[in-house]
Amino acid sequence: MSLTPEQVRHVAKLARLRLSDAEVEKFSGQLSAILDYVAILNEVDTEGVQPTSQVTGLENVTREDAVRGTVGFGTPGELLACSPLPKDRDQIRVKPVF
Amino acid sequence: MTSLLDQTIHQAHQGLRDKKFSAVELTEACLKQIDAHNAGLNVYVTVTREQGLASARLVDAKIAKGEEIGTLEGIPAGIKDIFNTRGVRTTCCSPGLTNFVPPYDGTAIARLKEQGLVMLGKTNLDEFACGSSTESSCFGVTKNPWDVTKVAGGSSGGSAAAVSAGMGFYALGTDTGGSIRQPASLCSVVGLKVTYGRVSRFGVTSLASSWDTIGPLGKTVEDVALVLGAMAGHDPHDATTPDVPVPDYVAFKDGVKGLKIGLPKEYFGEGLDPEVGEAIRVAVKELEKQGASVKKISLPMTKYCIAAYYVTMPAELSTNLARFDGIRFGNKPDDEGEELIDYYMNQRGAAFGDEIKRRIMVGTYVLSAGYFDAYYRKGQRVRTKIIQDFERAFSEVDVICAPVSPFPAFGIGEKADDPLAMYLADVMTIPASTAGIPALSVPCGFTKPSKTAPKGLPVGLQIMGPQFSENLILKVGHAYEQATEWHKQKSPIFA
């Protein structure tokens, strides 16, 4: 399963990863090798086999939509402080979308 | 000083209660090891000297007032740098998070703090826990205390080395495809991968949401069992923790008489280092001497486990790492670009190492339109068949014994340029992760000594059990350990 540099650039863009030309070339070979290896799964007959999404068997774990307790996960100020971008009236200022 | 370090958690606890030494003295003994050896071994990414000593002083104050202390109170430990620790840098050993300071503690940390945790610092790991050697950490590799030319294993290499080098009485790690068991095995410490959902993952950076577990590493099975008991149990903040009661994991009743052990033939074939194979065979004989019976079994899906993992895990990883975009947290890119898409592309291009980029791209590819059924869905269906393999096996035997790693600690740099060769190192640990079952790694011997490994390289025995059978596999591990001397061996670093 050989990935062309074009395919690698396309996947990198989907994943929002800037790659240099050297990286595109290096990753093309490595990714192709990995995808070649996982093709071994085609040997397995999975006709009628349900896919496994999770192994706990739990279903529909829900809770009341209410603020719980006083255990904090950070004040608004602490959470905003985690951002490297400028803040403006409790909002994070980002680059224009277009 | 080192005699303070040469104690189990229970012994240290007794010593504190009997006022033979203080929690501050225990902490300073660990810090002395860190001061002497951390630069050489690269175990701790961040050392929290003042915070650790402050916690220890609080415990000593309680003891001075004659108050009762819990078993873990005042016992110093290292925490893998993927657990959120309030106010203390948590980097996941990733270039993009070198300055991230979480504003809250994860549940496991909060539970341990309630029980008097003395945190020595944050230990090194493969970036975002993706690796088997700790070589992909942005802070460099952790060296194996038994042979500094070899890796400590991964991704919890720092945690395993910390316990092995006397830089903590226990450590926390994560195990998604083997990342607690393999470094434990390579460093001669005990490491436990729990049943998926046994311990809350709230506040731990996610790698693969349907595979991740968190767990303890320690010098003895009892130590590991004590830490597990302190953290385990349902958490309303982690919807994947079933409400299963937490038993007394150190009860260790009745030994292994009558226990049925399965030896899967697929784990003893070509590619297994002969010295590792021999150590495992001798270890299983010891359990037979204690009254267990051994049955050869087959887990025919074993050869497909790595592929199923390396299709579904990267897919889940790519989704989980999508949040790292330098907006709400993370480092800014040097070139912020003109538009948001440039900011994202530049930020993420700089934020991740090669292995992470590889896995994100594999994941993005297998989830993309046109490939989803052929890869991701196929991987999930194969996973079902792997789970059925184990269900069938556990209808015939109580536990399954096997090696943890096909080879002992490998050379630093040996596999770093060959991603696929690195993935194949996980062949014996991935199956238990696939089925969500618990598995323990317990020291069972050493390879022949060499010039760089004067005491030889450690080998670990893997004991797997059905879901929520931690008390059973811990009991088996404890019975084996107490009949052998491996847990008393100290690494050359342990002066």
JSON list of C-alpha atoms in Angstrom, two decimals, chain B residues 80 82-83 125 128-129 154-156 159 172-181 183 192-193 201 204-205 207 212-217:
[
{"chain": "B", "resi": 80, "resn": "LYS", "atom": "CA", "xyz": [4.25, 9.91, 34.95]},
{"chain": "B", "resi": 82, "resn": "ILE", "atom": "CA", "xyz": [0.85, 12.62, 31.59]},
{"chain": "B", "resi": 83, "resn": "PHE", "atom": "CA", "xyz": [-1.20, 12.94, 34.80]},
{"chain": "B", "resi": 125, "resn": "LEU", "atom": "CA", "xyz": [7.67, 9.06, 29.06]},
{"chain": "B", "resi": 128, "resn": "PHE", "atom": "CA", "xyz": [1.88, 11.22, 24.66]},
{"chain": "B", "resi": 129, "resn": "ALA", "atom": "CA", "xyz": [2.64, 7.70, 25.90]},
{"chain": "B", "resi": 154, "resn": "GLY", "atom": "CA", "xyz": [8.25, 2.63, 27.46]},
{"chain": "B", "resi": 155, "resn": "SER", "atom": "CA", "xyz": [6.18, 4.47, 27.46]},
{"chain": "B", "resi": 156, "resn": "SER", "atom": "CA", "xyz": [6.40, 4.60, 31.30]},
{"chain": "B", "resi": 159, "resn": "SER", "atom": "CA", "xyz": [8.31, 5.55, 36.26]},
{"chain": "B", "resi": 172, "resn": "LEU", "atom": "CA", "xyz": [2.18, 5.84, 38.49]},
{"chain": "B", "resi": 173, "resn": "GLY", "atom": "CA", "xyz": [2.13, 4.93, 34.83]},
{"chain": "B", "resi": 174, "resn": "THR", "atom": "CA", "xyz": [-0.30, 4.33, 31.98]},
{"chain": "B", "resi": 175, "resn": "ASP", "atom": "CA", "xyz": [-0.71, 1.15, 29.92]},
{"chain": "B", "resi": 176, "resn": "THR", "atom": "CA", "xyz": [-2.47, 1.30, 26.56]},
{"chain": "B", "resi": 177, "resn": "GLY", "atom": "CA", "xyz": [-0.59, -1.45, 24.67]},
{"chain": "B", "resi": 178, "resn": "GLY", "atom": "CA", "xyz": [1.97, -2.46, 27.31]},
{"chain": "B", "resi": 179, "resn": "SER", "atom": "CA", "xyz": [3.40, 0.80, 28.63]},
{"chain": "B", "resi": 180, "resn": "ILE", "atom": "CA", "xyz": [3.46, -0.22, 32.31]},
{"chain": "B", "resi": 181, "resn": "ARG", "atom": "CA", "xyz": [4.20, -3.92, 31.92]},
{"chain": "B", "resi": 183, "resn": "PRO", "atom": "CA", "xyz": [9.17, -1.04, 31.23]},
{"chain": "B", "resi": 192, "resn": "LEU", "atom": "CA", "xyz": [0.09, -3.68, 36.82]},
{"chain": "B", "resi": 193, "resn": "LYS", "atom": "CA", "xyz": [-2.17, -3.05, 33.86]},
{"chain": "B", "resi": 201, "resn": "ARG", "atom": "CA", "xyz": [-8.67, 8.26, 33.77]},
{"chain": "B", "resi": 204, "resn": "VAL", "atom": "CA", "xyz": [-4.95, 11.87, 32.40]},
{"chain": "B", "resi": 205, "resn": "THR", "atom": "CA", "xyz": [-4.24, 12.93, 28.84]},
{"chain": "B", "resi": 207, "resn": "LEU", "atom": "CA", "xyz": [-4.10, 8.41, 23.94]},
{"chain": "B", "resi": 212, "resn": "ASP", "atom": "CA", "xyz": [-6.00, 3.44, 27.94]},
{"chain": "B", "resi": 213, "resn": "THR", "atom": "CA", "xyz": [-5.56, 2.33, 31.53]},
{"chain": "B", "resi": 214, "resn": "ILE", "atom": "CA", "xyz": [-3.62, 3.85, 34.43]},
{"chain": "B", "resi": 215, "resn": "GLY", "atom": "CA", "xyz": [-1.83, 1.86, 37.10]},
{"chain": "B", "resi": 216, "resn": "PRO", "atom": "CA", "xyz": [0.95, 1.49, 39.67]},
{"chain": "B", "resi": 217, "resn": "LEU", "atom": "CA", "xyz": [4.56, 0.32, 39.54]}
]
